[in-house]
């Protein structure tokens, strides 16, 4: 796997999708409010992180790849925070402004390691024809990339015309996607797609509780979309389908601190591996391993190229 990871800095990935901002308010809890039976959090710090498709881009950059981010934001302070974070992480960004929407922001309150509350700020509206036209114009003018990741959270970015523009510009065989079931009609014959158990059940109406039933799910997905499949199964690992058949990859997480962003890590590593011309099985194995490291960290976390290699080299068995 190390030889693939060493190639990551040579690969260029485009991430297109729903761009978000994650805001963490940390503090101490010492009393109950006299106004209502709720905890009083004494704020000690705030942390900003890239979320959604922007977190996928951040993962790819942290892993050493070159990355560009395409998405839509509101005309607000949260947009400026995202731009600042992208500049800091050296992520090329193409963010179209939509004055009619607010930038999706997830604000979490935490006391020590306890997640107390999440407040979402968003309006899931479809893109106006004018904004969609601007996005398509950006796509036409983008430089070449080795692979495209579509990161969909069903917040309104994805449209039929945008998907078709990406396919025309880069080719279906260079697209890997994680999309919500509501947008499944937009995809066919792309390189690969990733889904978790909940998404897969909504699409296929099949439940995967063990390896045998997971095989039925990935075969059904492959038939529906004519694409290779990576099915993430939490503590049961992954099941994949490609031209070589079905394979199961056992979970490797030693501890679970926070599952936030684990799916973003999976698609990020998978994209870089496939850009390096690895097999889907090799891509899934490394993605599974990397996700196991990320869930051991708190918040919307990423891991570096060096951190990933260091952990692999310390392993006593092959991934």
Short mmCIF file of C-alpha atoms in Angstrom, two decimals:
data_model
loop_
_atom_site.label_atom_id
_atom_site.label_comp_id
_atom_site.label_asym_id
_atom_site.label_seq_id
_atom_site.Cartn_x
_atom_site.Cartn_y
_atom_site.Cartn_z
CA UNK A 1 0.00 0.00 0.00
CA UNK A 2 2.88 2.38 0.71
CA UNK A 3 3.79 2.58 -2.99
CA UNK A 4 0.29 3.86 -3.75
CA UNK A 5 0.35 6.39 -0.91
CA UNK A 6 3.66 7.74 -2.22
CA UNK A 7 1.89 8.47 -5.52
CA UNK A 8 -0.89 10.56 -3.91
CA UNK A 9 0.97 13.91 -4.28
CA UNK A 10 1.08 13.35 -8.05
CA UNK A 11 -2.71 12.99 -8.34
CA UNK A 12 -5.25 15.75 -8.86
CA UNK A 13 -8.85 15.27 -7.70
CA UNK A 14 -11.91 17.45 -8.23
CA UNK A 15 -14.53 17.33 -5.46
CA UNK A 16 -17.98 18.56 -6.45
CA UNK A 17 -20.90 18.66 -4.05
CA UNK A 18 -22.60 20.21 -1.06
CA UNK A 19 -20.13 22.49 0.71
CA UNK A 20 -20.65 22.97 4.45
CA UNK A 21 -19.09 24.57 7.49
CA UNK A 22 -18.72 22.70 10.79
CA UNK A 23 -18.53 24.86 13.91
CA UNK A 24 -17.62 23.39 17.30
CA UNK A 25 -18.39 25.28 20.52
CA UNK A 26 -16.52 23.71 23.44
CA UNK A 27 -17.08 24.47 27.07
CA UNK A 28 -17.67 23.30 30.62
CA UNK A 29 -20.96 22.29 32.24
CA UNK A 30 -21.34 23.06 35.94
CA UNK A 31 -25.03 23.74 36.42
CA UNK A 32 -28.60 23.51 35.15
CA UNK A 33 -30.24 26.65 33.80
CA UNK A 34 -32.76 28.31 36.15
CA UNK A 35 -34.80 29.24 33.06
CA UNK A 36 -35.42 25.68 31.85
CA UNK A 37 -34.21 22.13 32.61
CA UNK A 38 -31.22 22.40 30.27
CA UNK A 39 -27.46 22.43 30.75
CA UNK A 40 -25.56 25.71 30.86
CA UNK A 41 -22.40 25.52 28.77
CA UNK A 42 -19.66 27.98 29.68
CA UNK A 43 -17.90 28.47 26.35
CA UNK A 44 -14.12 28.07 26.41
CA UNK A 45 -13.30 27.86 22.70
CA UNK A 46 -14.63 27.70 19.15
CA UNK A 47 -13.27 25.63 16.29
CA UNK A 48 -14.13 25.89 12.62
CA UNK A 49 -13.78 22.97 10.19
CA UNK A 50 -14.65 22.28 6.57
CA UNK A 51 -17.68 20.02 6.25
CA UNK A 52 -19.54 18.03 3.62
CA UNK A 53 -17.86 18.07 0.21
CA UNK A 54 -15.32 20.55 1.63
CA UNK A 55 -14.27 17.94 4.20
CA UNK A 56 -13.73 15.43 1.39
CA UNK A 57 -11.46 17.96 -0.31
CA UNK A 58 -9.67 18.58 2.99
CA UNK A 59 -9.13 14.82 3.43
CA UNK A 60 -7.62 14.52 -0.03
CA UNK A 61 -5.32 17.48 0.57
CA UNK A 62 -4.26 16.14 3.97
CA UNK A 63 -3.45 12.80 2.35
CA UNK A 64 -1.10 14.59 -0.04
CA UNK A 65 -3.23 14.90 -3.16
CA UNK A 66 -3.84 18.00 -5.21
CA UNK A 67 -7.50 19.00 -4.95
CA UNK A 68 -10.07 21.47 -6.26
CA UNK A 69 -13.47 22.11 -4.67
CA UNK A 70 -16.62 22.97 -6.63
CA UNK A 71 -19.82 23.98 -4.88
CA UNK A 72 -22.37 26.63 -4.04
CA UNK A 73 -22.60 28.78 -0.90
CA UNK A 74 -24.68 31.65 0.34
CA UNK A 75 -23.47 35.23 0.35
CA UNK A 76 -22.69 35.29 4.06
CA UNK A 77 -19.92 35.23 6.66
CA UNK A 78 -19.88 31.42 6.62
CA UNK A 79 -18.83 31.53 2.96
CA UNK A 80 -15.87 33.70 3.92
CA UNK A 81 -14.93 31.24 6.69
CA UNK A 82 -14.93 28.39 4.17
CA UNK A 83 -12.80 30.38 1.73
CA UNK A 84 -10.35 31.22 4.52
CA UNK A 85 -10.12 27.57 5.57
CA UNK A 86 -9.58 26.48 1.95
CA UNK A 87 -6.77 28.98 1.51
CA UNK A 88 -5.19 27.82 4.75
CA UNK A 89 -5.32 24.19 3.59
CA UNK A 90 -4.21 25.13 0.05
CA UNK A 91 -7.41 23.83 -1.52
CA UNK A 92 -8.28 25.37 -4.88
CA UNK A 93 -11.90 26.43 -4.72
CA UNK A 94 -14.60 27.33 -7.22
CA UNK A 95 -17.50 28.47 -5.05
CA UNK A 96 -20.49 29.93 -6.82
CA UNK A 97 -22.49 32.40 -4.73
CA UNK A 98 -26.24 31.97 -4.43
CA UNK A 99 -27.71 35.05 -2.67
CA UNK A 100 -30.96 33.17 -2.17
CA UNK A 101 -29.53 30.52 0.13
CA UNK A 102 -27.56 30.36 3.36
CA UNK A 103 -24.33 28.38 3.58
CA UNK A 104 -25.08 25.07 5.26
CA UNK A 105 -23.59 25.24 8.76
CA UNK A 106 -23.65 22.61 11.50
CA UNK A 107 -22.95 24.01 14.97
CA UNK A 108 -22.16 21.51 17.71
CA UNK A 109 -21.92 22.17 21.46
CA UNK A 110 -19.55 19.90 23.37
CA UNK A 111 -18.54 19.56 27.00
CA UNK A 112 -15.29 17.63 27.30
CA UNK A 113 -15.96 14.69 24.94
CA UNK A 114 -19.74 14.78 25.30
CA UNK A 115 -21.77 15.97 22.32
CA UNK A 116 -24.65 17.97 23.82
CA UNK A 117 -26.42 19.64 20.92
CA UNK A 118 -26.28 20.26 17.18
CA UNK A 119 -27.91 23.22 15.44
CA UNK A 120 -28.24 23.13 11.64
CA UNK A 121 -28.47 26.29 9.57
CA UNK A 122 -29.54 25.61 6.00
CA UNK A 123 -32.23 25.85 3.38
CA UNK A 124 -32.34 22.88 1.03
CA UNK A 125 -33.53 24.62 -2.10
CA UNK A 126 -32.81 23.64 -5.68
CA UNK A 127 -30.41 25.79 -7.63
CA UNK A 128 -31.98 28.53 -9.68
CA UNK A 129 -31.37 28.33 -13.46
CA UNK A 130 -29.00 31.29 -13.19
CA UNK A 131 -26.87 29.70 -10.45
CA UNK A 132 -26.89 26.32 -12.20
CA UNK A 133 -25.64 28.05 -15.36
CA UNK A 134 -22.75 29.59 -13.40
CA UNK A 135 -21.78 26.18 -11.97
CA UNK A 136 -21.80 24.60 -15.43
CA UNK A 137 -19.66 27.45 -16.72
CA UNK A 138 -17.15 26.74 -13.94
CA UNK A 139 -17.11 23.04 -14.90
CA UNK A 140 -16.37 23.82 -18.54
CA UNK A 141 -13.41 25.99 -17.54
CA UNK A 142 -11.87 23.61 -15.00
CA UNK A 143 -8.42 22.15 -15.70
CA UNK A 144 -7.95 18.42 -16.15
CA UNK A 145 -8.11 16.16 -13.09
CA UNK A 146 -7.24 12.51 -12.63
CA UNK A 147 -10.58 11.75 -11.01
CA UNK A 148 -13.81 13.44 -9.86
CA UNK A 149 -15.54 12.86 -6.53
CA UNK A 150 -19.22 13.78 -6.25
CA UNK A 151 -20.10 14.28 -2.58
CA UNK A 152 -23.87 14.68 -2.26
CA UNK A 153 -25.73 15.52 0.94
CA UNK A 154 -29.01 16.38 -0.81
CA UNK A 155 -28.75 20.09 0.02
CA UNK A 156 -29.64 21.22 -3.49
CA UNK A 157 -26.32 21.35 -5.37
CA UNK A 158 -26.77 18.31 -7.59
CA UNK A 159 -28.90 18.63 -10.70
CA UNK A 160 -29.19 16.53 -13.84
CA UNK A 161 -27.50 19.25 -15.88
CA UNK A 162 -24.56 19.55 -13.47
CA UNK A 163 -23.96 15.79 -13.39
CA UNK A 164 -24.12 15.66 -17.18
CA UNK A 165 -21.69 18.58 -17.44
CA UNK A 166 -19.21 16.76 -15.17
CA UNK A 167 -19.61 13.56 -17.20
CA UNK A 168 -19.07 15.42 -20.46
CA UNK A 169 -16.03 17.31 -19.16
CA UNK A 170 -14.24 14.43 -17.43
CA UNK A 171 -15.92 11.18 -18.55
CA UNK A 172 -18.09 8.76 -16.56
CA UNK A 173 -15.13 6.43 -16.04
CA UNK A 174 -13.42 9.13 -13.97
CA UNK A 175 -16.28 9.73 -11.52
CA UNK A 176 -16.73 8.17 -8.08
CA UNK A 177 -19.79 9.27 -6.11
CA UNK A 178 -21.49 9.11 -2.76
CA UNK A 179 -25.04 10.32 -3.32
CA UNK A 180 -28.22 10.36 -1.30
CA UNK A 181 -30.99 7.99 -2.44
CA UNK A 182 -33.15 10.93 -3.56
CA UNK A 183 -30.58 11.67 -6.26
CA UNK A 184 -29.92 8.09 -7.38
CA UNK A 185 -31.73 8.70 -10.68
CA UNK A 186 -28.84 10.97 -11.73
CA UNK A 187 -26.23 8.21 -11.92
CA UNK A 188 -25.45 5.33 -14.27
CA UNK A 189 -22.24 3.74 -15.57
CA UNK A 190 -19.82 5.79 -13.45
CA UNK A 191 -16.55 4.30 -12.20
CA UNK A 192 -17.68 3.54 -8.65
CA UNK A 193 -20.08 4.56 -5.92
CA UNK A 194 -20.00 4.31 -2.15
CA UNK A 195 -23.01 3.84 0.13
CA UNK A 196 -23.64 3.04 3.76
CA UNK A 197 -26.21 0.50 4.96
CA UNK A 198 -29.00 3.03 5.43
CA UNK A 199 -28.59 4.52 1.96
CA UNK A 200 -28.32 1.10 0.35
CA UNK A 201 -31.52 -0.11 2.03
CA UNK A 202 -33.43 2.96 0.81
CA UNK A 203 -32.29 2.28 -2.75
CA UNK A 204 -32.61 -1.52 -2.90
CA UNK A 205 -35.11 -2.23 -0.10
CA UNK A 206 -32.63 -4.88 1.09
CA UNK A 207 -31.08 -5.14 4.54
CA UNK A 208 -27.48 -6.27 5.06
CA UNK A 209 -26.97 -7.90 8.46
CA UNK A 210 -24.17 -10.32 7.56
CA UNK A 211 -21.81 -11.09 4.68
CA UNK A 212 -24.34 -13.18 2.80
CA UNK A 213 -27.05 -10.51 2.82
CA UNK A 214 -24.46 -7.79 2.09
CA UNK A 215 -23.53 -9.68 -1.09
CA UNK A 216 -27.14 -9.43 -2.26
CA UNK A 217 -27.14 -5.68 -1.58
CA UNK A 218 -23.97 -4.89 -3.55
CA UNK A 219 -25.08 -7.09 -6.46
CA UNK A 220 -28.43 -5.25 -6.52
CA UNK A 221 -26.65 -1.87 -6.44
CA UNK A 222 -24.28 -2.92 -9.20
CA UNK A 223 -27.23 -4.01 -11.33
CA UNK A 224 -29.08 -0.74 -10.68
CA UNK A 225 -26.18 1.57 -11.48
CA UNK A 226 -23.83 -0.51 -13.69
CA UNK A 227 -20.92 0.64 -11.51
CA UNK A 228 -18.46 -0.83 -9.04
CA UNK A 229 -19.72 -0.68 -5.45
CA UNK A 230 -18.21 0.02 -2.03
CA UNK A 231 -20.74 -0.68 0.74
CA UNK A 232 -19.64 0.56 4.17
CA UNK A 233 -21.06 -1.50 7.03
CA UNK A 234 -19.81 0.23 10.18
CA UNK A 235 -18.25 -2.21 12.63
CA UNK A 236 -18.78 -5.03 10.10
CA UNK A 237 -16.33 -3.44 7.65
CA UNK A 238 -17.08 -3.19 3.93
CA UNK A 239 -18.41 -5.26 1.09
CA UNK A 240 -17.40 -4.43 -2.48
CA UNK A 241 -18.43 -5.48 -5.96
CA UNK A 242 -16.41 -5.10 -9.15
CA UNK A 243 -15.68 -7.13 -12.27
CA UNK A 244 -13.85 -9.67 -10.09
CA UNK A 245 -16.93 -10.36 -7.99
CA UNK A 246 -17.79 -9.73 -4.33
CA UNK A 247 -15.23 -9.23 -1.55
CA UNK A 248 -15.59 -8.53 2.17
CA UNK A 249 -13.19 -6.28 4.07
CA UNK A 250 -13.38 -6.66 7.89
CA UNK A 251 -13.46 -3.54 10.10
CA UNK A 252 -10.21 -2.50 11.74
CA UNK A 253 -11.17 0.31 14.15
CA UNK A 254 -9.45 -0.17 17.52
CA UNK A 255 -11.52 2.54 19.25
CA UNK A 256 -14.38 4.80 18.26
CA UNK A 257 -14.34 8.39 19.46
CA UNK A 258 -16.44 10.09 16.76
CA UNK A 259 -17.81 8.74 13.45
CA UNK A 260 -18.24 12.24 12.00
CA UNK A 261 -16.68 12.37 8.55
CA UNK A 262 -15.76 8.67 8.33
CA UNK A 263 -17.60 8.31 5.01
CA UNK A 264 -15.69 11.33 3.70
CA UNK A 265 -12.44 9.57 4.52
CA UNK A 266 -13.61 6.42 2.73
CA UNK A 267 -14.40 8.19 -0.54
CA UNK A 268 -11.27 10.38 -0.31
CA UNK A 269 -8.88 7.45 0.05
CA UNK A 270 -10.80 5.41 -2.52
CA UNK A 271 -10.56 8.26 -5.03
CA UNK A 272 -6.83 8.69 -4.58
CA UNK A 273 -6.23 4.96 -4.84
CA UNK A 274 -8.33 4.60 -7.99
CA UNK A 275 -6.55 7.62 -9.47
CA UNK A 276 -3.34 5.62 -8.89
CA UNK A 277 -4.89 2.75 -10.87
CA UNK A 278 -5.28 0.43 -7.89
CA UNK A 279 -7.92 -2.28 -7.89
CA UNK A 280 -11.21 -1.54 -6.13
CA UNK A 281 -10.34 -4.14 -3.49
CA UNK A 282 -7.00 -2.44 -2.73
CA UNK A 283 -8.76 0.93 -2.60
CA UNK A 284 -11.41 -0.40 -0.21
CA UNK A 285 -8.84 -2.01 2.07
CA UNK A 286 -6.86 1.20 2.49
CA UNK A 287 -10.04 3.30 2.81
CA UNK A 288 -11.32 0.93 5.48
CA UNK A 289 -8.03 1.16 7.36
CA UNK A 290 -7.92 4.98 7.13
CA UNK A 291 -11.54 5.30 8.31
CA UNK A 292 -10.63 3.14 11.31
CA UNK A 293 -7.98 5.70 12.23
CA UNK A 294 -10.30 8.69 11.73
CA UNK A 295 -13.12 7.40 13.96
CA UNK A 296 -10.56 7.25 16.77
CA UNK A 297 -10.25 11.04 16.56
CA UNK A 298 -12.71 13.67 17.76
CA UNK A 299 -14.77 15.87 15.46
CA UNK A 300 -14.49 16.38 11.71
CA UNK A 301 -10.98 14.93 11.55
CA UNK A 302 -8.51 14.23 8.76
CA UNK A 303 -5.32 12.19 8.70
CA UNK A 304 -2.08 13.08 6.97
CA UNK A 305 -0.15 11.12 4.39
CA UNK A 306 2.69 10.59 6.88
CA UNK A 307 0.34 9.55 9.70
CA UNK A 308 -1.29 6.95 7.46
CA UNK A 309 2.06 5.53 6.34
CA UNK A 310 3.41 5.50 9.89
CA UNK A 311 0.45 3.47 11.16
CA UNK A 312 0.68 1.02 8.27
CA UNK A 313 4.39 0.47 8.84
CA UNK A 314 3.71 -0.21 12.52
CA UNK A 315 1.19 -2.92 11.65
CA UNK A 316 2.27 -6.49 12.28
CA UNK A 317 0.08 -7.81 9.45
CA UNK A 318 -0.69 -6.69 5.94
CA UNK A 319 -3.71 -4.51 5.31
#
